[in-house]
Short mmCIF file of C-alpha atoms in Angstrom, two decimals:
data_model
loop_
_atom_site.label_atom_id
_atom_site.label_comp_id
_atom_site.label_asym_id
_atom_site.label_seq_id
_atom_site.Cartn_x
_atom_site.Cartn_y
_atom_site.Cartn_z
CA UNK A 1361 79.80 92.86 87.93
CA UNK A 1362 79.22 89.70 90.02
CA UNK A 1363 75.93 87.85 88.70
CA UNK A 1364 73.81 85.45 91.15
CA UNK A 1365 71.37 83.42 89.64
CA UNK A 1366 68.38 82.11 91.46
CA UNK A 1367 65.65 79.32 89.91
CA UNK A 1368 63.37 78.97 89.61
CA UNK A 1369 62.17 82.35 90.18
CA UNK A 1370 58.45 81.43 91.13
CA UNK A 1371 57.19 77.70 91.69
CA UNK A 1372 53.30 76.74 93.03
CA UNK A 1373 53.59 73.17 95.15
CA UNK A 1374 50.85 70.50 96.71
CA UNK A 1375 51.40 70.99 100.36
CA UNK A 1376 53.30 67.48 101.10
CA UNK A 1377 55.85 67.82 98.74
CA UNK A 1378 59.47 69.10 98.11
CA UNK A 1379 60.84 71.93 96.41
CA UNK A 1380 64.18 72.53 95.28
CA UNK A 1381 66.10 76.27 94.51
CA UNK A 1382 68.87 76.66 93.10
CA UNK A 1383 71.58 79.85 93.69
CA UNK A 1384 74.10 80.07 91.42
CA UNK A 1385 77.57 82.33 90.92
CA UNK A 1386 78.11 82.72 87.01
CA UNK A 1387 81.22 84.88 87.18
CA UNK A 1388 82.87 84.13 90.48
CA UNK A 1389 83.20 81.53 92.69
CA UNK A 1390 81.24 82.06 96.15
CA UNK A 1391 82.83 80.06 99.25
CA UNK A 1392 79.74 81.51 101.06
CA UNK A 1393 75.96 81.85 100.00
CA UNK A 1394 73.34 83.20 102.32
CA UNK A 1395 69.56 82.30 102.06
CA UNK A 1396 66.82 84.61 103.55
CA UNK A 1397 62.93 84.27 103.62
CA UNK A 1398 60.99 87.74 102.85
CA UNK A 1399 57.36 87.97 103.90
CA UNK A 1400 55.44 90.26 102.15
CA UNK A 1401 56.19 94.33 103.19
CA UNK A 1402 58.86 92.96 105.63
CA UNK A 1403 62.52 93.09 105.26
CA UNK A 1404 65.09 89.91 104.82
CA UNK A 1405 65.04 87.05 107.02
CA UNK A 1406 68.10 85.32 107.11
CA UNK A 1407 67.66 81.38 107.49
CA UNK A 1408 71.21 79.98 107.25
CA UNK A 1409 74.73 80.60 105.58
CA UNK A 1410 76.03 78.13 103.20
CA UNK A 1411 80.00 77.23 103.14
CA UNK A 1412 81.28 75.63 100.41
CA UNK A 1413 81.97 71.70 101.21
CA UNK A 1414 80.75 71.54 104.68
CA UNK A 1415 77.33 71.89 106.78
CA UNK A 1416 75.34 75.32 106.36
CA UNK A 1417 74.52 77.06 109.72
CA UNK A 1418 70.87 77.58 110.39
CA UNK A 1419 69.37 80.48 112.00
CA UNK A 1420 67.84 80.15 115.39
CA UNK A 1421 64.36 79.20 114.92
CA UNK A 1422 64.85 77.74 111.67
CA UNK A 1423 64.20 73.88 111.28
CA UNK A 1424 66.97 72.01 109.58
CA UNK A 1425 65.70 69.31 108.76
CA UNK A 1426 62.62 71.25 106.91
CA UNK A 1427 65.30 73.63 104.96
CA UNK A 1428 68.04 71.38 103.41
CA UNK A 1429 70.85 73.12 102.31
CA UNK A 1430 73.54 72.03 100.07
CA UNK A 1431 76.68 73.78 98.62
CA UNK A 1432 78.51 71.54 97.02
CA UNK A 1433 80.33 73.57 94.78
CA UNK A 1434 81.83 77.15 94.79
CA UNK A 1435 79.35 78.05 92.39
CA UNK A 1436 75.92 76.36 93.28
CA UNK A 1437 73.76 76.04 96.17
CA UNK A 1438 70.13 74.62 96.79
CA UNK A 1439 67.82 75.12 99.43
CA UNK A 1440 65.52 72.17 99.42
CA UNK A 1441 62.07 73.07 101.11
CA UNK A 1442 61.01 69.78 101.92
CA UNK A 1443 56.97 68.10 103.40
CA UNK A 1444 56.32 72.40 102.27
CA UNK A 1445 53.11 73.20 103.70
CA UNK A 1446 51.15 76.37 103.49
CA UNK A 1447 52.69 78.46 105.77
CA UNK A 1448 56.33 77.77 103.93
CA UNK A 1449 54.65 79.94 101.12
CA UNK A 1450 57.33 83.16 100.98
CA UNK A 1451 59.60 84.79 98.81
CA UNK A 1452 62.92 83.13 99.24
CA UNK A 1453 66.70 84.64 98.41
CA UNK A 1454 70.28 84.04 98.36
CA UNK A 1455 72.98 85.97 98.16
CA UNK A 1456 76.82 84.65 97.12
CA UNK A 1457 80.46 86.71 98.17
CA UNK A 1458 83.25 86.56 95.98
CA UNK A 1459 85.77 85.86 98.70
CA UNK A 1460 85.75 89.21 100.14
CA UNK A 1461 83.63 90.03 103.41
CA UNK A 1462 81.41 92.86 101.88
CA UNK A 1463 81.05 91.98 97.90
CA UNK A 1464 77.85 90.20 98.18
CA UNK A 1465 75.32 90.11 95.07
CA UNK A 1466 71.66 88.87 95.36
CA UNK A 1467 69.44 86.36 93.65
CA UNK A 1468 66.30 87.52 91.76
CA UNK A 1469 64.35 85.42 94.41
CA UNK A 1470 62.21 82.63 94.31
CA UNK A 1471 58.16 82.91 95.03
CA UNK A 1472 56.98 80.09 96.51
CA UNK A 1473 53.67 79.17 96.88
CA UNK A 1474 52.33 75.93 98.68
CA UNK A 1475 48.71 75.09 97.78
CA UNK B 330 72.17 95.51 120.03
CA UNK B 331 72.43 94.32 116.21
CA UNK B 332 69.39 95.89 115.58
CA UNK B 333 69.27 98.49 112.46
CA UNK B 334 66.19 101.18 112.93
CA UNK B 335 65.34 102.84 109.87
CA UNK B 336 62.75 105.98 108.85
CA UNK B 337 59.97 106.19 107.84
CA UNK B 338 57.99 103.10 107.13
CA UNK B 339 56.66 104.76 103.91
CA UNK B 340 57.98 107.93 102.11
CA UNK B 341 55.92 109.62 99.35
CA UNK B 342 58.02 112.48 97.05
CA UNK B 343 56.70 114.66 93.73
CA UNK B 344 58.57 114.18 90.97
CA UNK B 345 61.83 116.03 90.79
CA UNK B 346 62.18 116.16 94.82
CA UNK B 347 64.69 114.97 97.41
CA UNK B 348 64.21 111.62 99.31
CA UNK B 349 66.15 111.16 102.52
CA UNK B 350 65.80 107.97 104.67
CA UNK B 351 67.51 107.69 107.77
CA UNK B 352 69.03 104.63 109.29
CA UNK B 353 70.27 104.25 113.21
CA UNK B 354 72.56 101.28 114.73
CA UNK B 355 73.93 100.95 117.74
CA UNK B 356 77.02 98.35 117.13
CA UNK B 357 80.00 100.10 116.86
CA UNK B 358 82.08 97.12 115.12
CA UNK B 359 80.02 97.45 112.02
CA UNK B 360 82.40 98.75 109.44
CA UNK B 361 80.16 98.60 106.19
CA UNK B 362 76.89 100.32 105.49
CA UNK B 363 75.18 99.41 101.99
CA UNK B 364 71.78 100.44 101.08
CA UNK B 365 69.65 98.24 98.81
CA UNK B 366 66.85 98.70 96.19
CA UNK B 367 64.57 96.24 95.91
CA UNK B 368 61.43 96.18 93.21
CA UNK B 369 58.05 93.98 93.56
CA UNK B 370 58.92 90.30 93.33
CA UNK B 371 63.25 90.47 92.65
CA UNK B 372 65.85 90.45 94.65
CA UNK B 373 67.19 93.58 96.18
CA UNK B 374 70.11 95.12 94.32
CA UNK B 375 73.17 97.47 96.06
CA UNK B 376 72.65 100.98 95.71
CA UNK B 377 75.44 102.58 96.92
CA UNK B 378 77.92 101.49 100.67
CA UNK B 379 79.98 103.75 102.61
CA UNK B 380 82.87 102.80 105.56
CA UNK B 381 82.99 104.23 108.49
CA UNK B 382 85.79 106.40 107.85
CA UNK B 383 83.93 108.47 105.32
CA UNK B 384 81.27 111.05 105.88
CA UNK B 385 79.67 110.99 103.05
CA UNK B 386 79.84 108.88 99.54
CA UNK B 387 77.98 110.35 95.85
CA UNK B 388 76.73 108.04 93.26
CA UNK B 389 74.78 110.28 90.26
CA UNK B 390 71.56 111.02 92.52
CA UNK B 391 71.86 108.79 95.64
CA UNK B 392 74.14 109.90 98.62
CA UNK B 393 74.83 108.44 101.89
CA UNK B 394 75.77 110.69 104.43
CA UNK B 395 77.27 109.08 107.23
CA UNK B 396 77.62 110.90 110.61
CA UNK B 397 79.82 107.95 113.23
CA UNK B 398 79.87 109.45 116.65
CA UNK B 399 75.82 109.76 115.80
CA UNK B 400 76.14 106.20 114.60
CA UNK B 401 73.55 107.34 112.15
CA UNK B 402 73.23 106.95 107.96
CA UNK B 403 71.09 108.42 105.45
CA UNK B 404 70.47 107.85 101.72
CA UNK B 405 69.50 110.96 99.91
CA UNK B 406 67.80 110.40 96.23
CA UNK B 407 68.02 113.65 94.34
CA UNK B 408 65.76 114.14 91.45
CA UNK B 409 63.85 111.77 92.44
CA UNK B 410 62.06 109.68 89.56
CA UNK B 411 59.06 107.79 89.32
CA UNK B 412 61.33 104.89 88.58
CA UNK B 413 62.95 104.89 91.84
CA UNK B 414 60.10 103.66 93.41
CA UNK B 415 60.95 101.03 95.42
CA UNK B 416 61.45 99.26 98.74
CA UNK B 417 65.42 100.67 100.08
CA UNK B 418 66.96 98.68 102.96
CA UNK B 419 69.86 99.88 104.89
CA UNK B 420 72.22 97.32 106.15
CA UNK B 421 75.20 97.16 108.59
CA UNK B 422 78.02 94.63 108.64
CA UNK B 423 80.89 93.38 110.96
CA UNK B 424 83.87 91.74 108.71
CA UNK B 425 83.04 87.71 107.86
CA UNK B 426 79.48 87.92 110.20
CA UNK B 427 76.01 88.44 108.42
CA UNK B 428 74.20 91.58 106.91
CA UNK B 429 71.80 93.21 109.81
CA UNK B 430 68.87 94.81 107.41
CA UNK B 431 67.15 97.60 108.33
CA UNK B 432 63.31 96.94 107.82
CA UNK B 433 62.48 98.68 104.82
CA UNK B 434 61.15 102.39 103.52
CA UNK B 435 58.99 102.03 100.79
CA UNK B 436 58.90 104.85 98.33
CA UNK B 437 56.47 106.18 95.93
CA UNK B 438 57.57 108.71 93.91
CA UNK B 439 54.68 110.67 91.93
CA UNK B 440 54.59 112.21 88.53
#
C-alpha cells in the first residue's frame, strides 16, 4: 500500500527559530499533499493543501507567511514553521493522494515543541 | 453545513464486546465516508470507507453501516480488543475538495 513519510517525527525548538518537516510519497507520486495541525484530544486541523509546482492554499485563519509550504516535487513536501513561538507547539500531519480523489495515506506526524 | 457530528466523546467496552460509534453529516454531495484509527503520538491510519451507494461494508471485525436518507454512519468493532484502543475519526468527502473529520471517539477497551 501507499507509504507517506513524515520527519522528523518529533523536534524541540528555541522560540525564534525555524523548523522544517518534511512529507514524503515513497511508492507513488502525490500531485496533492495536505497538512493539518492536531491539538491534543482534538481532531485534525487542516492548514493548507499543497499542489505539486505551484502555491499551496492556506486555510482561513492560517498565516502564510508563518507556515511556508513547498512542494516541489511529486514526491516531497515541507512545511516550514518559521519565528515558531510557543503557542506553534502541536502535533503536525500530512497526508499525500495518489492521483485519485479518495486514496489518501497519512504521515506518522511530527511533535513539535517550541521552548 | 460541512460539519461531521460524531458519538460519543469517549466509549469504554470489556473485552470481547461490540463498539459502535455513530457519525451524522448533513452535506449530501459527500460521496466517501472513511473512518480512521489513530494511536498516541502517529498519524491516523484508514480503517475501513464506504460510498454512498452501499449500506453497509465488512472488514474482519470493523463494519460501517451506512443508512443515506438518515445521512448517518456507524463503525461497529466486533470482538473488541484491548489493542483497538484508540482515537477513530469519521470523515466525509466531496470528489477533489478536502476531508471534513469528525471530532474524535476515544476508546478504551478493558481486559
Amino acid at each position: 500500500g501507499a507509504v507517506v513519510s513524515q520527519h522528523p517525527s518529533r523536534v524541540i525548538c528555541k522560540s525564534g527559530t525555524s523548523v522544517k518537516i518534511e512529507c514524503r510519497s515513497l511508492d507513488f507520486q502525490a500531485t496533492t499533499m495536505f497538512w493539518y495541525r492536531q491539538f491534543p484530544k482534538q481532531s485534525l486541523m487542516l492548514m493548507a493543501t499543497s499542489n505539486e509546482g505551484s502555491k499551496a492554499t492556506y486555510e482561513q485563519g492560517v498565516e502564510k507567511d508563518k507556515f511556508l509550504i513547498n512542494h516541489a516535487s511529486l514526491t516531497l513536501s515541507t512545511l516550514t514553521v518559521t519565528s515558531a513561538h510557543p503557542e506553534d507547539s502541536s502535533f503536525y500531519i500530512c497526508s499525500a493522494g495518489e492521483g485519485t480523489n479518495y486514496g489518501y495515506t497519512f504521515g506518522s506526524g511530527t511533535r513539535l515543541t517550541v521552548v | 453545513q460541512q460539519q461531521v457530528k460524531q458519538s460519543p466523546q469517549s466509549l469504554i467496552v470489556q473485552k470481547g464486546g461490540i463498539s459502535i460509534i455513530n457519525c451524522a453529516y448533513e452535506n449530501t454531495a459527500f460521496d466517501y465516508f472513511p473512518w480512521y484509527q489513530q494511536f498516541p503520538g502517529k498519524g491516523p491510519a484508514l480503517l475501513i470507507a464506504i460510498r454512498p451507494d452501499v449500506s453497509e461494508k465488512k472488514e474482519g471485525r470493523f463494519t460501517i453501516s451506512f443508512n443515506k436518507s438518515a445521512k448517518q454512519f456507524s463503525l461497529h468493532i466486533m470482538d473488541s480488543q484491548p489493542g483497538d484502543s484508540a482515537t477513530y475519526f469519521c470523515a466525509a468527502k466531496v470528489g477533489g475538495q478536502n476531508f471534513v473529520f469528525g471530532p474524535g471517539t476515544r476508546l478504551s477497551v478493558l481486559p
